């Protein structure tokens, strides 16, 4: 009989440990699942929500290499410049998504933004490749190859900077055009508003009388 009691206590102890372990696992996993689910839902509801992070992730490998191994070859200032431009490019891509409604307002302009991101990413990869050539030529003491690699490095760094500037200019112009378009549909202060559009108005008794060639105000959603 005592042996049975020991066995019973032993098994109960293990059951309690397993229950405790299960509770800890649940406590860790459930918040993670909720967080990831929320992140996915947010990205589905707002296509531009995660585009900054997605774009920044594209440059992560190249930027980390330049920060660790490229400083000696490029110098701190150029590495910092390329890093900042990578972040600006990611921000610009998110802004582009918002301005063009994730491609719904102007698919061609949105595709141009994506092309600019790809171009910047391609140029970063070229910078990394040429930096590796410089390091190899220096370690092997290949003077001719080192001279050529350093010359190529200047070219690809300038090309990367130019791509960043072009994309930024492209987006500034797009935002200006959007602002001008919005101003065109905004009545000047001195213009008298002749009617107001009110909701609901989907029945004959609730229709809004609107005369032709007159300014009308309207709103969607809560104030």
GROMACS .gro file of C-alpha atoms in nm:
model
  223
    1UNK     CA    1   0.000   0.000   0.000
    2UNK     CA    2   0.273   0.260   0.080
    3UNK     CA    3   0.430   0.190  -0.262
    4UNK     CA    4   0.100   0.270  -0.432
    5UNK     CA    5   0.078   0.598  -0.245
    6UNK     CA    6   0.433   0.692  -0.351
    7UNK     CA    7   0.352   0.604  -0.711
    8UNK     CA    8   0.032   0.807  -0.692
    9UNK     CA    9   0.210   1.108  -0.546
   10UNK     CA   10   0.488   1.076  -0.803
   11UNK     CA   11   0.242   1.067  -1.095
   12UNK     CA   12   0.044   1.359  -0.953
   13UNK     CA   13   0.367   1.558  -0.922
   14UNK     CA   14   0.452   1.497  -1.286
   15UNK     CA   15   0.099   1.586  -1.393
   16UNK     CA   16   0.125   1.915  -1.205
   17UNK     CA   17   0.461   1.989  -1.366
   18UNK     CA   18   0.320   1.915  -1.713
   19UNK     CA   19   0.019   2.137  -1.644
   20UNK     CA   20   0.249   2.418  -1.527
   21UNK     CA   21   0.471   2.377  -1.833
   22UNK     CA   22   0.165   2.379  -2.059
   23UNK     CA   23   0.042   2.698  -1.894
   24UNK     CA   24   0.379   2.866  -1.948
   25UNK     CA   25   0.387   2.760  -2.317
   26UNK     CA   26   0.031   2.890  -2.367
   27UNK     CA   27   0.121   3.217  -2.196
   28UNK     CA   28   0.411   3.263  -2.440
   29UNK     CA   29   0.247   3.133  -2.759
   30UNK     CA   30  -0.098   3.296  -2.733
   31UNK     CA   31   0.029   3.660  -2.727
   32UNK     CA   32   0.260   3.578  -3.019
   33UNK     CA   33  -0.026   3.431  -3.223
   34UNK     CA   34  -0.249   3.729  -3.138
   35UNK     CA   35   0.028   3.973  -3.235
   36UNK     CA   36   0.100   3.799  -3.566
   37UNK     CA   37  -0.271   3.770  -3.644
   38UNK     CA   38  -0.320   4.140  -3.573
   39UNK     CA   39  -0.021   4.223  -3.794
   40UNK     CA   40  -0.160   4.015  -4.081
   41UNK     CA   41  -0.509   4.164  -4.045
   42UNK     CA   42  -0.365   4.516  -4.034
   43UNK     CA   43  -0.164   4.454  -4.352
   44UNK     CA   44  -0.471   4.313  -4.530
   45UNK     CA   45  -0.691   4.604  -4.424
   46UNK     CA   46  -0.422   4.863  -4.504
   47UNK     CA   47  -0.194   4.748  -4.791
   48UNK     CA   48   0.049   5.033  -4.721
   49UNK     CA   49   0.077   4.947  -4.350
   50UNK     CA   50   0.364   4.701  -4.377
   51UNK     CA   51   0.523   4.817  -4.701
   52UNK     CA   52   0.788   5.025  -4.521
   53UNK     CA   53   0.913   4.720  -4.330
   54UNK     CA   54   0.896   4.497  -4.639
   55UNK     CA   55   1.104   4.747  -4.838
   56UNK     CA   56   1.354   4.803  -4.557
   57UNK     CA   57   1.400   4.425  -4.524
   58UNK     CA   58   1.509   4.409  -4.889
   59UNK     CA   59   1.814   4.624  -4.807
   60UNK     CA   60   1.896   4.464  -4.472
   61UNK     CA   61   2.163   4.214  -4.587
   62UNK     CA   62   2.354   4.470  -4.797
   63UNK     CA   63   2.336   4.742  -4.531
   64UNK     CA   64   2.457   4.508  -4.255
   65UNK     CA   65   2.753   4.403  -4.472
   66UNK     CA   66   2.845   4.763  -4.548
   67UNK     CA   67   2.824   4.856  -4.179
   68UNK     CA   68   3.048   4.567  -4.074
   69UNK     CA   69   3.288   4.517  -4.366
   70UNK     CA   70   3.236   4.817  -4.591
   71UNK     CA   71   3.344   5.094  -4.355
   72UNK     CA   72   3.715   5.028  -4.412
   73UNK     CA   73   3.674   5.045  -4.790
   74UNK     CA   74   3.401   5.309  -4.823
   75UNK     CA   75   3.449   5.516  -4.510
   76UNK     CA   76   3.192   5.589  -4.239
   77UNK     CA   77   3.034   5.884  -4.422
   78UNK     CA   78   2.947   5.693  -4.739
   79UNK     CA   79   2.816   5.395  -4.541
   80UNK     CA   80   2.599   5.631  -4.334
   81UNK     CA   81   2.475   5.801  -4.652
   82UNK     CA   82   2.380   5.470  -4.817
   83UNK     CA   83   2.211   5.354  -4.496
   84UNK     CA   84   2.006   5.674  -4.465
   85UNK     CA   85   1.913   5.659  -4.833
   86UNK     CA   86   1.794   5.299  -4.787
   87UNK     CA   87   1.566   5.414  -4.505
   88UNK     CA   88   1.441   5.711  -4.710
   89UNK     CA   89   1.372   5.478  -5.002
   90UNK     CA   90   1.160   5.256  -4.774
   91UNK     CA   91   0.971   5.562  -4.642
   92UNK     CA   92   0.920   5.688  -4.998
   93UNK     CA   93   0.780   5.351  -5.105
   94UNK     CA   94   0.526   5.363  -4.822
   95UNK     CA   95   0.434   5.722  -4.917
   96UNK     CA   96   0.405   5.618  -5.282
   97UNK     CA   97   0.164   5.343  -5.180
   98UNK     CA   98  -0.050   5.597  -4.992
   99UNK     CA   99  -0.041   5.862  -5.269
  100UNK     CA  100  -0.138   5.617  -5.542
  101UNK     CA  101  -0.374   5.409  -5.329
  102UNK     CA  102  -0.159   5.093  -5.353
  103UNK     CA  103  -0.179   5.123  -5.731
  104UNK     CA  104  -0.556   5.172  -5.755
  105UNK     CA  105  -0.538   5.545  -5.838
  106UNK     CA  106  -0.247   5.528  -6.081
  107UNK     CA  107  -0.107   5.176  -6.143
  108UNK     CA  108   0.170   5.300  -6.375
  109UNK     CA  109   0.310   5.549  -6.123
  110UNK     CA  110   0.291   5.288  -5.849
  111UNK     CA  111   0.486   5.043  -6.068
  112UNK     CA  112   0.746   5.316  -6.130
  113UNK     CA  113   0.792   5.346  -5.752
  114UNK     CA  114   0.846   4.971  -5.727
  115UNK     CA  115   1.097   4.989  -6.013
  116UNK     CA  116   1.289   5.263  -5.828
  117UNK     CA  117   1.308   5.042  -5.518
  118UNK     CA  118   1.438   4.749  -5.728
  119UNK     CA  119   1.696   4.978  -5.890
  120UNK     CA  120   1.821   5.099  -5.552
  121UNK     CA  121   1.841   4.740  -5.427
  122UNK     CA  122   2.032   4.631  -5.741
  123UNK     CA  123   2.277   4.918  -5.695
  124UNK     CA  124   2.332   4.827  -5.331
  125UNK     CA  125   2.413   4.470  -5.437
  126UNK     CA  126   2.666   4.609  -5.687
  127UNK     CA  127   2.825   4.821  -5.413
  128UNK     CA  128   2.863   4.512  -5.193
  129UNK     CA  129   3.008   4.313  -5.484
  130UNK     CA  130   3.268   4.580  -5.568
  131UNK     CA  131   3.360   4.625  -5.199
  132UNK     CA  132   3.439   4.252  -5.190
  133UNK     CA  133   3.656   4.296  -5.501
  134UNK     CA  134   3.847   4.576  -5.330
  135UNK     CA  135   3.904   4.365  -5.018
  136UNK     CA  136   4.024   4.067  -5.227
  137UNK     CA  137   4.258   4.281  -5.439
  138UNK     CA  138   4.407   4.443  -5.127
  139UNK     CA  139   4.465   4.108  -4.954
  140UNK     CA  140   4.634   3.963  -5.266
  141UNK     CA  141   4.824   4.286  -5.336
  142UNK     CA  142   4.687   4.312  -5.692
  143UNK     CA  143   4.757   4.678  -5.765
  144UNK     CA  144   4.594   4.691  -6.111
  145UNK     CA  145   4.276   4.512  -5.997
  146UNK     CA  146   4.261   4.727  -5.683
  147UNK     CA  147   4.279   5.048  -5.887
  148UNK     CA  148   4.003   4.926  -6.122
  149UNK     CA  149   3.783   4.805  -5.835
  150UNK     CA  150   3.809   5.138  -5.651
  151UNK     CA  151   3.722   5.324  -5.971
  152UNK     CA  152   3.419   5.096  -6.023
  153UNK     CA  153   3.321   5.150  -5.659
  154UNK     CA  154   3.299   5.527  -5.706
  155UNK     CA  155   3.075   5.472  -6.010
  156UNK     CA  156   2.829   5.234  -5.837
  157UNK     CA  157   2.809   5.449  -5.522
  158UNK     CA  158   2.724   5.757  -5.731
  159UNK     CA  159   2.466   5.551  -5.925
  160UNK     CA  160   2.307   5.439  -5.597
  161UNK     CA  161   2.289   5.795  -5.468
  162UNK     CA  162   2.144   5.915  -5.800
  163UNK     CA  163   1.873   5.647  -5.790
  164UNK     CA  164   1.774   5.759  -5.441
  165UNK     CA  165   1.759   6.126  -5.543
  166UNK     CA  166   1.554   6.046  -5.857
  167UNK     CA  167   1.301   5.843  -5.659
  168UNK     CA  168   1.268   6.118  -5.399
  169UNK     CA  169   1.219   6.383  -5.670
  170UNK     CA  170   0.965   6.162  -5.847
  171UNK     CA  171   0.763   6.125  -5.527
  172UNK     CA  172   0.780   6.498  -5.439
  173UNK     CA  173   0.640   6.580  -5.785
  174UNK     CA  174   0.363   6.321  -5.744
  175UNK     CA  175   0.263   6.470  -5.407
  176UNK     CA  176   0.264   6.820  -5.556
  177UNK     CA  177   0.038   6.708  -5.842
  178UNK     CA  178  -0.195   6.541  -5.593
  179UNK     CA  179  -0.209   6.857  -5.379
  180UNK     CA  180  -0.287   7.071  -5.687
  181UNK     CA  181  -0.561   6.827  -5.792
  182UNK     CA  182  -0.716   6.849  -5.446
  183UNK     CA  183  -0.702   7.230  -5.452
  184UNK     CA  184  -0.888   7.234  -5.784
  185UNK     CA  185  -1.187   7.063  -5.628
  186UNK     CA  186  -1.182   7.286  -5.318
  187UNK     CA  187  -1.403   7.595  -5.353
  188UNK     CA  188  -1.234   7.932  -5.285
  189UNK     CA  189  -1.330   8.110  -4.961
  190UNK     CA  190  -1.528   8.381  -5.143
  191UNK     CA  191  -1.744   8.128  -5.330
  192UNK     CA  192  -2.094   8.089  -5.185
  193UNK     CA  193  -2.205   7.734  -5.112
  194UNK     CA  194  -2.553   7.689  -5.258
  195UNK     CA  195  -2.643   7.342  -5.128
  196UNK     CA  196  -2.540   7.068  -4.888
  197UNK     CA  197  -2.537   6.698  -4.961
  198UNK     CA  198  -2.685   6.509  -4.664
  199UNK     CA  199  -2.722   6.140  -4.589
  200UNK     CA  200  -2.933   5.933  -4.589
  201UNK     CA  201  -3.102   6.055  -4.904
  202UNK     CA  202  -3.199   5.734  -5.080
  203UNK     CA  203  -3.575   5.794  -5.071
  204UNK     CA  204  -3.782   6.048  -5.269
  205UNK     CA  205  -3.867   6.237  -4.950
  206UNK     CA  206  -3.499   6.277  -4.851
  207UNK     CA  207  -3.346   6.376  -5.183
  208UNK     CA  208  -3.119   6.683  -5.193
  209UNK     CA  209  -3.214   6.959  -5.438
  210UNK     CA  210  -2.899   7.060  -5.627
  211UNK     CA  211  -2.896   7.318  -5.906
  212UNK     CA  212  -2.661   7.289  -6.203
  213UNK     CA  213  -2.330   7.481  -6.199
  214UNK     CA  214  -2.348   7.539  -5.823
  215UNK     CA  215  -2.102   7.453  -5.543
  216UNK     CA  216  -2.221   7.174  -5.313
  217UNK     CA  217  -2.063   7.058  -4.988
  218UNK     CA  218  -2.067   6.696  -4.874
  219UNK     CA  219  -1.894   6.465  -4.626
  220UNK     CA  220  -1.839   6.095  -4.579
  221UNK     CA  221  -1.805   5.935  -4.235
  222UNK     CA  222  -1.808   6.087  -3.890
  223UNK     CA  223  -1.694   6.443  -3.824
   0.00000   0.00000   0.00000
